[in-house]
Amino acid sequence: MSVLPSDMRPARAVPNPFARELSLFWSFVAGDLSSAVVPAFLFTLAAWKTTGADPARLPGAMARSLLYFFLYIYAFCLANQATGLEEDRRNKPHRPLVRGLVSVRGAWQRWAVVMALFTLAGAWLGVVEYALGWQLIILVHNVVLGARNWVVKNLCMSLGILVQLAAAWQMVTPLSPLAWRWILLPAAAIFPLVSVQDLRDMDGDRASGRRTFPLVFGERATRILLAVCFGLLPIAVHVTLMQPAGARGSVWASDAVLGAAALAIAIRVVLCRTPREDHVTYLLFTGWYCLLLTTAVVVL
């Protein structure tokens, strides 16, 4: 059997480095877009609308928001997944580090580059204080492993909402008391409500030594507390956000839809108890958050 000379063998396709990086980026962040990029983008649109909704300014505002928040979530996911590999083997085997698409060292190298780019983007867009605040949260949550304690984890998520929405608004127009109302309510609400995420991951969290809210206080107590908090959420939204917006049809409709969604989540927390069902409940919660900021575009 003859062997072809090396210069006559079919060439192997060399992966495009840019395409590979895009694919890796997507594999790291795809599961978190609904809680990070989408709501921030919506709040950017709300800020644009309050400035007069000039169509000529919209493409620039959209592009800046997407650039900033893609870096925002990529920086978090790289550090979060690089430090949570063993937990992801149990809870999230689809993630790129578990699948061997990239090494842990490679993830950290990308993290260093993304953190630098994120700082530059924050300075360029006039929101560097919120970019630095988010980077500090990433360090506490992931690198210092504060996420192993439920108080630190929930507080990081609460402060993350604050710096997320403040940046989304400020890159379009200066923050106002109106904007701060829409920022502070979800930032405060997320502190207790984000524990709904931990219900689906209890087995992996227990094995990795995390002390999330359900593992500290028990699953039953957690579900009761979350049901109560979700049940009270429509009242907080009505008093803080909708009532000041005035008695208009769009405001009442937004109020009713948000209230119905929150009550549906409250019922699911109590009645739907498998990890798969808890995952759906968490996705509904992220949907509620996106819906809240969609109503900001409508009513502001």
mmCIF file of C-alpha atoms in Angstrom:
data_model
loop_
_atom_site.group_PDB
_atom_site.id
_atom_site.type_symbol
_atom_site.label_atom_id
_atom_site.label_comp_id
_atom_site.label_asym_id
_atom_site.label_seq_id
_atom_site.Cartn_x
_atom_site.Cartn_y
_atom_site.Cartn_z
ATOM 1 C CA MET A 1 0.000 0.000 0.000
ATOM 2 C CA SER A 2 1.515 3.303 -1.071
ATOM 3 C CA VAL A 3 1.649 6.319 1.147
ATOM 4 C CA LEU A 4 1.044 9.751 -0.317
ATOM 5 C CA PRO A 5 3.765 12.319 0.209
ATOM 6 C CA SER A 6 2.920 14.777 2.916
ATOM 7 C CA ASP A 7 2.443 17.629 0.452
ATOM 8 C CA MET A 8 -0.210 15.570 -1.440
ATOM 9 C CA ARG A 9 -2.371 14.555 1.571
ATOM 10 C CA PRO A 10 -5.721 16.317 2.011
ATOM 11 C CA ALA A 11 -5.271 19.288 4.308
ATOM 12 C CA ARG A 12 -7.149 19.231 7.582
ATOM 13 C CA ALA A 13 -9.535 22.110 8.125
ATOM 14 C CA VAL A 14 -8.058 24.566 10.610
ATOM 15 C CA PRO A 15 -10.714 26.001 12.912
ATOM 16 C CA ASN A 16 -11.176 29.741 12.524
ATOM 17 C CA PRO A 17 -9.890 31.260 15.809
ATOM 18 C CA PHE A 18 -12.488 34.023 15.727
ATOM 19 C CA ALA A 19 -15.322 31.560 15.139
ATOM 20 C CA ARG A 20 -13.999 29.339 17.939
ATOM 21 C CA GLU A 21 -13.929 32.256 20.376
ATOM 22 C CA LEU A 22 -17.484 33.209 19.452
ATOM 23 C CA SER A 23 -18.589 29.626 19.978
ATOM 24 C CA LEU A 24 -16.851 29.483 23.365
ATOM 25 C CA PHE A 25 -18.356 32.817 24.357
ATOM 26 C CA TRP A 26 -21.823 31.541 23.552
ATOM 27 C CA SER A 27 -21.310 28.274 25.406
ATOM 28 C CA PHE A 28 -20.265 30.179 28.548
ATOM 29 C CA VAL A 29 -23.023 32.816 28.587
ATOM 30 C CA ALA A 30 -26.071 31.382 26.774
ATOM 31 C CA GLY A 31 -27.808 30.284 29.983
ATOM 32 C CA ASP A 32 -27.479 33.726 31.590
ATOM 33 C CA LEU A 33 -28.539 36.072 28.805
ATOM 34 C CA SER A 34 -32.128 36.278 30.052
ATOM 35 C CA SER A 35 -31.009 37.497 33.475
ATOM 36 C CA ALA A 36 -28.178 39.816 32.431
ATOM 37 C CA VAL A 37 -28.153 41.059 28.844
ATOM 38 C CA VAL A 38 -31.867 41.129 27.999
ATOM 39 C CA PRO A 39 -33.121 43.110 31.050
ATOM 40 C CA ALA A 40 -30.231 45.584 30.865
ATOM 41 C CA PHE A 41 -30.880 46.104 27.159
ATOM 42 C CA LEU A 42 -34.557 46.754 27.913
ATOM 43 C CA PHE A 43 -33.654 49.307 30.568
ATOM 44 C CA THR A 44 -31.373 51.043 28.073
ATOM 45 C CA LEU A 45 -34.385 51.300 25.757
ATOM 46 C CA ALA A 46 -36.448 52.767 28.607
ATOM 47 C CA ALA A 47 -33.761 55.391 29.227
ATOM 48 C CA TRP A 48 -33.649 56.195 25.499
ATOM 49 C CA LYS A 49 -37.418 56.639 25.457
ATOM 50 C CA THR A 50 -37.325 59.148 28.337
ATOM 51 C CA THR A 51 -34.875 61.308 26.354
ATOM 52 C CA GLY A 52 -37.400 61.797 23.556
ATOM 53 C CA ALA A 53 -37.117 58.520 21.652
ATOM 54 C CA ASP A 54 -35.048 60.006 18.839
ATOM 55 C CA PRO A 55 -34.777 57.218 16.218
ATOM 56 C CA ALA A 56 -31.348 58.470 15.145
ATOM 57 C CA ARG A 57 -29.949 57.747 18.630
ATOM 58 C CA LEU A 58 -31.429 54.264 18.949
ATOM 59 C CA PRO A 59 -28.881 52.168 16.948
ATOM 60 C CA GLY A 60 -25.964 53.669 18.882
ATOM 61 C CA ALA A 61 -27.669 53.111 22.242
ATOM 62 C CA MET A 62 -28.456 49.505 21.324
ATOM 63 C CA ALA A 63 -24.913 48.764 20.130
ATOM 64 C CA ARG A 64 -23.291 50.276 23.225
ATOM 65 C CA SER A 65 -25.615 48.396 25.547
ATOM 66 C CA LEU A 66 -25.009 45.034 23.869
ATOM 67 C CA LEU A 67 -21.230 45.521 23.863
ATOM 68 C CA TYR A 68 -21.106 46.462 27.538
ATOM 69 C CA PHE A 69 -23.442 43.763 28.803
ATOM 70 C CA PHE A 70 -21.944 40.964 26.737
ATOM 71 C CA LEU A 71 -18.635 41.785 28.441
ATOM 72 C CA TYR A 72 -20.504 42.137 31.766
ATOM 73 C CA ILE A 73 -21.882 38.613 31.676
ATOM 74 C CA TYR A 74 -18.828 37.006 30.041
ATOM 75 C CA ALA A 75 -16.536 38.283 32.813
ATOM 76 C CA PHE A 76 -18.869 36.811 35.428
ATOM 77 C CA CYS A 77 -19.416 33.461 33.719
ATOM 78 C CA LEU A 78 -15.739 32.806 33.090
ATOM 79 C CA ALA A 79 -14.829 33.271 36.765
ATOM 80 C CA ASN A 80 -17.972 31.571 38.035
ATOM 81 C CA GLN A 81 -17.490 28.453 35.942
ATOM 82 C CA ALA A 82 -13.727 28.286 36.443
ATOM 83 C CA THR A 83 -14.242 28.160 40.230
ATOM 84 C CA GLY A 84 -17.335 25.935 40.125
ATOM 85 C CA LEU A 85 -16.165 23.082 37.940
ATOM 86 C CA GLU A 86 -16.904 20.268 40.401
ATOM 87 C CA GLU A 87 -20.375 21.599 41.136
ATOM 88 C CA ASP A 88 -21.069 21.924 37.400
ATOM 89 C CA ARG A 89 -20.117 18.273 36.883
ATOM 90 C CA ARG A 90 -23.190 17.416 38.983
ATOM 91 C CA ASN A 91 -25.610 20.241 38.198
ATOM 92 C CA LYS A 92 -24.677 21.595 34.755
ATOM 93 C CA PRO A 93 -22.745 19.013 32.680
ATOM 94 C CA HIS A 94 -23.480 20.952 29.483
ATOM 95 C CA ARG A 95 -21.074 23.757 30.411
ATOM 96 C CA PRO A 96 -17.877 24.147 28.340
ATOM 97 C CA LEU A 97 -15.322 23.400 31.067
ATOM 98 C CA VAL A 98 -17.089 20.157 31.983
ATOM 99 C CA ARG A 99 -17.236 19.164 28.318
ATOM 100 C CA GLY A 100 -13.539 19.904 27.868
ATOM 101 C CA LEU A 101 -14.055 22.613 25.240
ATOM 102 C CA VAL A 102 -11.498 24.772 27.040
ATOM 103 C CA SER A 103 -9.158 24.303 30.003
ATOM 104 C CA VAL A 104 -9.527 26.043 33.352
ATOM 105 C CA ARG A 105 -6.282 27.858 32.618
ATOM 106 C CA GLY A 106 -7.699 28.982 29.288
ATOM 107 C CA ALA A 107 -10.834 30.259 31.026
ATOM 108 C CA TRP A 108 -8.748 32.335 33.445
ATOM 109 C CA GLN A 109 -6.667 33.758 30.604
ATOM 110 C CA ARG A 110 -9.826 34.851 28.797
ATOM 111 C CA TRP A 111 -11.188 36.275 32.051
ATOM 112 C CA ALA A 112 -8.154 38.554 32.450
ATOM 113 C CA VAL A 113 -8.594 39.872 28.909
ATOM 114 C CA VAL A 114 -12.361 40.363 29.276
ATOM 115 C CA MET A 115 -11.963 42.177 32.601
ATOM 116 C CA ALA A 116 -9.538 44.629 30.983
ATOM 117 C CA LEU A 117 -11.853 45.167 28.000
ATOM 118 C CA PHE A 118 -14.801 45.641 30.336
ATOM 119 C CA THR A 119 -12.987 48.381 32.251
ATOM 120 C CA LEU A 120 -12.141 50.155 28.997
ATOM 121 C CA ALA A 121 -15.745 49.845 27.799
ATOM 122 C CA GLY A 122 -17.027 51.253 31.088
ATOM 123 C CA ALA A 123 -14.681 54.236 30.847
ATOM 124 C CA TRP A 124 -15.641 54.863 27.214
ATOM 125 C CA LEU A 125 -19.381 54.720 27.974
ATOM 126 C CA GLY A 126 -19.186 56.901 31.086
ATOM 127 C CA VAL A 127 -20.116 54.134 33.531
ATOM 128 C CA VAL A 128 -16.703 53.107 34.814
ATOM 129 C CA GLU A 129 -17.799 53.287 38.462
ATOM 130 C CA TYR A 130 -20.433 50.630 37.829
ATOM 131 C CA ALA A 131 -18.013 48.528 35.777
ATOM 132 C CA LEU A 132 -15.514 48.570 38.662
ATOM 133 C CA GLY A 133 -18.319 47.787 41.102
ATOM 134 C CA TRP A 134 -19.317 44.737 39.050
ATOM 135 C CA GLN A 135 -15.720 43.571 38.893
ATOM 136 C CA LEU A 136 -15.483 43.797 42.688
ATOM 137 C CA ILE A 137 -18.669 41.736 42.961
ATOM 138 C CA ILE A 138 -17.180 39.117 40.618
ATOM 139 C CA LEU A 139 -14.072 38.901 42.774
ATOM 140 C CA VAL A 140 -16.063 38.509 46.006
ATOM 141 C CA HIS A 141 -18.616 36.101 44.560
ATOM 142 C CA ASN A 142 -16.287 33.856 42.565
ATOM 143 C CA VAL A 143 -12.608 34.376 43.323
ATOM 144 C CA VAL A 144 -12.953 34.851 47.100
ATOM 145 C CA LEU A 145 -15.726 32.203 46.956
ATOM 146 C CA GLY A 146 -18.250 34.358 48.782
ATOM 147 C CA ALA A 147 -20.952 32.480 46.863
ATOM 148 C CA ARG A 148 -20.497 29.589 49.294
ATOM 149 C CA ASN A 149 -22.349 31.644 51.922
ATOM 150 C CA TRP A 150 -25.967 32.480 51.194
ATOM 151 C CA VAL A 151 -25.826 36.013 52.629
ATOM 152 C CA VAL A 152 -22.826 36.992 50.508
ATOM 153 C CA LYS A 153 -24.208 35.275 47.422
ATOM 154 C CA ASN A 154 -27.622 36.911 47.626
ATOM 155 C CA LEU A 155 -26.095 40.312 48.429
ATOM 156 C CA CYS A 156 -23.774 40.043 45.433
ATOM 157 C CA MET A 157 -26.745 39.336 43.179
ATOM 158 C CA SER A 158 -28.669 42.271 44.671
ATOM 159 C CA LEU A 159 -25.769 44.680 44.174
ATOM 160 C CA GLY A 160 -25.232 43.182 40.723
ATOM 161 C CA ILE A 161 -28.738 44.264 39.723
ATOM 162 C CA LEU A 162 -28.007 47.767 41.017
ATOM 163 C CA VAL A 163 -24.794 48.238 39.013
ATOM 164 C CA GLN A 164 -26.364 46.533 35.994
ATOM 165 C CA LEU A 165 -29.391 48.798 35.724
ATOM 166 C CA ALA A 166 -27.576 51.968 36.791
ATOM 167 C CA ALA A 167 -25.057 51.455 33.977
ATOM 168 C CA ALA A 168 -27.800 50.623 31.468
ATOM 169 C CA TRP A 169 -29.517 53.930 32.176
ATOM 170 C CA GLN A 170 -26.471 56.160 32.655
ATOM 171 C CA MET A 171 -24.871 55.220 29.345
ATOM 172 C CA VAL A 172 -27.875 56.933 27.713
ATOM 173 C CA THR A 173 -28.834 59.748 30.092
ATOM 174 C CA PRO A 174 -28.025 60.876 33.660
ATOM 175 C CA LEU A 175 -29.699 58.945 36.459
ATOM 176 C CA SER A 176 -32.787 60.550 37.972
ATOM 177 C CA PRO A 177 -35.011 59.821 41.003
ATOM 178 C CA LEU A 178 -37.407 58.095 38.595
ATOM 179 C CA ALA A 179 -34.659 55.822 37.321
ATOM 180 C CA TRP A 180 -33.475 55.026 40.843
ATOM 181 C CA ARG A 181 -36.975 53.814 41.809
ATOM 182 C CA TRP A 182 -36.875 51.307 38.942
ATOM 183 C CA ILE A 183 -33.362 50.261 39.927
ATOM 184 C CA LEU A 184 -33.732 49.924 43.694
ATOM 185 C CA LEU A 185 -36.942 47.883 43.738
ATOM 186 C CA PRO A 186 -35.601 44.878 41.756
ATOM 187 C CA ALA A 187 -32.215 45.225 43.473
ATOM 188 C CA ALA A 188 -33.898 44.918 46.883
ATOM 189 C CA ALA A 189 -36.337 42.208 45.781
ATOM 190 C CA ILE A 190 -33.611 39.988 44.370
ATOM 191 C CA PHE A 191 -31.997 39.507 47.792
ATOM 192 C CA PRO A 192 -34.640 37.062 49.074
ATOM 193 C CA LEU A 193 -36.058 35.970 45.711
ATOM 194 C CA VAL A 194 -32.812 34.777 44.107
ATOM 195 C CA SER A 195 -32.878 31.807 46.500
ATOM 196 C CA VAL A 196 -35.395 30.253 44.105
ATOM 197 C CA GLN A 197 -32.340 29.468 41.971
ATOM 198 C CA ASP A 198 -30.828 27.383 44.784
ATOM 199 C CA LEU A 199 -33.794 25.008 45.067
ATOM 200 C CA ARG A 200 -32.866 23.271 41.810
ATOM 201 C CA ASP A 201 -29.176 22.893 42.743
ATOM 202 C CA MET A 202 -29.373 21.569 46.296
ATOM 203 C CA ASP A 203 -27.702 18.210 45.631
ATOM 204 C CA GLY A 204 -24.707 19.759 43.898
ATOM 205 C CA ASP A 205 -24.453 22.590 46.421
ATOM 206 C CA ARG A 206 -24.507 20.135 49.316
ATOM 207 C CA ALA A 207 -21.775 18.015 47.728
ATOM 208 C CA SER A 208 -19.569 21.057 47.039
ATOM 209 C CA GLY A 209 -19.913 22.473 50.555
ATOM 210 C CA ARG A 210 -22.000 25.522 49.703
ATOM 211 C CA ARG A 211 -24.333 26.915 52.371
ATOM 212 C CA THR A 212 -27.193 28.267 50.301
ATOM 213 C CA PHE A 213 -30.438 29.460 51.862
ATOM 214 C CA PRO A 214 -32.328 26.152 51.354
ATOM 215 C CA LEU A 215 -29.455 24.152 52.848
ATOM 216 C CA VAL A 216 -29.172 26.427 55.894
ATOM 217 C CA PHE A 217 -32.873 26.910 56.683
ATOM 218 C CA GLY A 218 -34.399 23.874 55.017
ATOM 219 C CA GLU A 219 -36.317 23.361 51.813
ATOM 220 C CA ARG A 220 -39.769 23.690 53.383
ATOM 221 C CA ALA A 221 -39.008 26.994 55.105
ATOM 222 C CA THR A 222 -37.402 28.325 51.911
ATOM 223 C CA ARG A 223 -40.434 27.503 49.806
ATOM 224 C CA ILE A 224 -42.796 29.133 52.303
ATOM 225 C CA LEU A 225 -40.674 32.293 52.505
ATOM 226 C CA LEU A 226 -40.354 32.536 48.736
ATOM 227 C CA ALA A 227 -44.086 32.034 48.240
ATOM 228 C CA VAL A 228 -44.812 34.852 50.690
ATOM 229 C CA CYS A 229 -42.252 37.168 49.066
ATOM 230 C CA PHE A 230 -43.539 36.492 45.559
ATOM 231 C CA GLY A 231 -47.077 36.995 46.864
ATOM 232 C CA LEU A 232 -46.144 40.432 48.241
ATOM 233 C CA LEU A 233 -44.174 41.435 45.172
ATOM 234 C CA PRO A 234 -47.182 42.778 43.195
ATOM 235 C CA ILE A 235 -47.961 45.171 46.054
ATOM 236 C CA ALA A 236 -44.392 46.489 46.100
ATOM 237 C CA VAL A 237 -44.375 46.946 42.325
ATOM 238 C CA HIS A 238 -47.743 48.730 42.367
ATOM 239 C CA VAL A 239 -46.863 51.157 45.157
ATOM 240 C CA THR A 240 -43.281 51.882 44.110
ATOM 241 C CA LEU A 241 -43.440 51.866 40.313
ATOM 242 C CA MET A 242 -46.925 51.736 38.839
ATOM 243 C CA GLN A 243 -48.890 54.093 41.041
ATOM 244 C CA PRO A 244 -46.445 56.992 40.513
ATOM 245 C CA ALA A 245 -46.688 56.415 36.743
ATOM 246 C CA GLY A 246 -50.326 57.555 36.748
ATOM 247 C CA ALA A 247 -53.742 56.045 36.101
ATOM 248 C CA ARG A 248 -53.364 55.000 32.464
ATOM 249 C CA GLY A 249 -54.480 51.895 30.653
ATOM 250 C CA SER A 250 -50.922 50.811 29.907
ATOM 251 C CA VAL A 251 -49.981 51.169 33.564
ATOM 252 C CA TRP A 252 -52.934 49.130 34.807
ATOM 253 C CA ALA A 253 -52.291 46.432 32.206
ATOM 254 C CA SER A 254 -48.605 46.249 33.137
ATOM 255 C CA ASP A 255 -49.504 46.081 36.820
ATOM 256 C CA ALA A 256 -51.956 43.239 36.237
ATOM 257 C CA VAL A 257 -49.595 41.153 34.054
ATOM 258 C CA LEU A 258 -46.670 41.525 36.463
ATOM 259 C CA GLY A 259 -48.893 40.671 39.418
ATOM 260 C CA ALA A 260 -50.300 37.570 37.753
ATOM 261 C CA ALA A 261 -46.791 36.377 36.835
ATOM 262 C CA ALA A 262 -45.512 36.862 40.401
ATOM 263 C CA LEU A 263 -48.480 34.987 41.870
ATOM 264 C CA ALA A 264 -47.996 32.137 39.389
ATOM 265 C CA ILE A 265 -44.370 31.828 40.525
ATOM 266 C CA ALA A 266 -45.486 31.843 44.175
ATOM 267 C CA ILE A 267 -47.823 28.915 43.476
ATOM 268 C CA ARG A 268 -45.153 26.994 41.563
ATOM 269 C CA VAL A 269 -42.612 27.388 44.376
ATOM 270 C CA VAL A 270 -44.989 25.589 46.730
ATOM 271 C CA LEU A 271 -46.445 22.952 44.423
ATOM 272 C CA CYS A 272 -43.664 22.139 41.921
ATOM 273 C CA ARG A 273 -40.766 20.570 43.790
ATOM 274 C CA THR A 274 -38.550 18.528 41.471
ATOM 275 C CA PRO A 275 -35.224 19.965 40.258
ATOM 276 C CA ARG A 276 -36.581 20.170 36.713
ATOM 277 C CA GLU A 277 -39.698 21.999 37.904
ATOM 278 C CA ASP A 278 -37.600 24.307 40.071
ATOM 279 C CA HIS A 279 -35.498 25.124 37.013
ATOM 280 C CA VAL A 280 -38.647 26.125 35.129
ATOM 281 C CA THR A 281 -39.735 28.239 38.102
ATOM 282 C CA TYR A 282 -36.379 30.024 38.075
ATOM 283 C CA LEU A 283 -36.712 30.665 34.340
ATOM 284 C CA LEU A 284 -40.154 32.152 34.997
ATOM 285 C CA PHE A 285 -38.576 34.426 37.585
ATOM 286 C CA THR A 286 -36.003 35.673 35.067
ATOM 287 C CA GLY A 287 -38.928 36.134 32.672
ATOM 288 C CA TRP A 288 -40.697 38.248 35.302
ATOM 289 C CA TYR A 289 -37.576 40.403 35.625
ATOM 290 C CA CYS A 290 -37.455 40.938 31.850
ATOM 291 C CA LEU A 291 -41.181 41.670 31.860
ATOM 292 C CA LEU A 292 -40.726 44.268 34.607
ATOM 293 C CA LEU A 293 -38.197 46.152 32.493
ATOM 294 C CA THR A 294 -40.353 45.765 29.403
ATOM 295 C CA THR A 295 -43.071 47.612 31.296
ATOM 296 C CA ALA A 296 -40.508 50.349 32.017
ATOM 297 C CA VAL A 297 -40.266 50.881 28.252
ATOM 298 C CA VAL A 298 -44.067 51.020 28.076
ATOM 299 C CA VAL A 299 -44.986 53.232 31.033
ATOM 300 C CA LEU A 300 -42.066 55.662 31.340
#
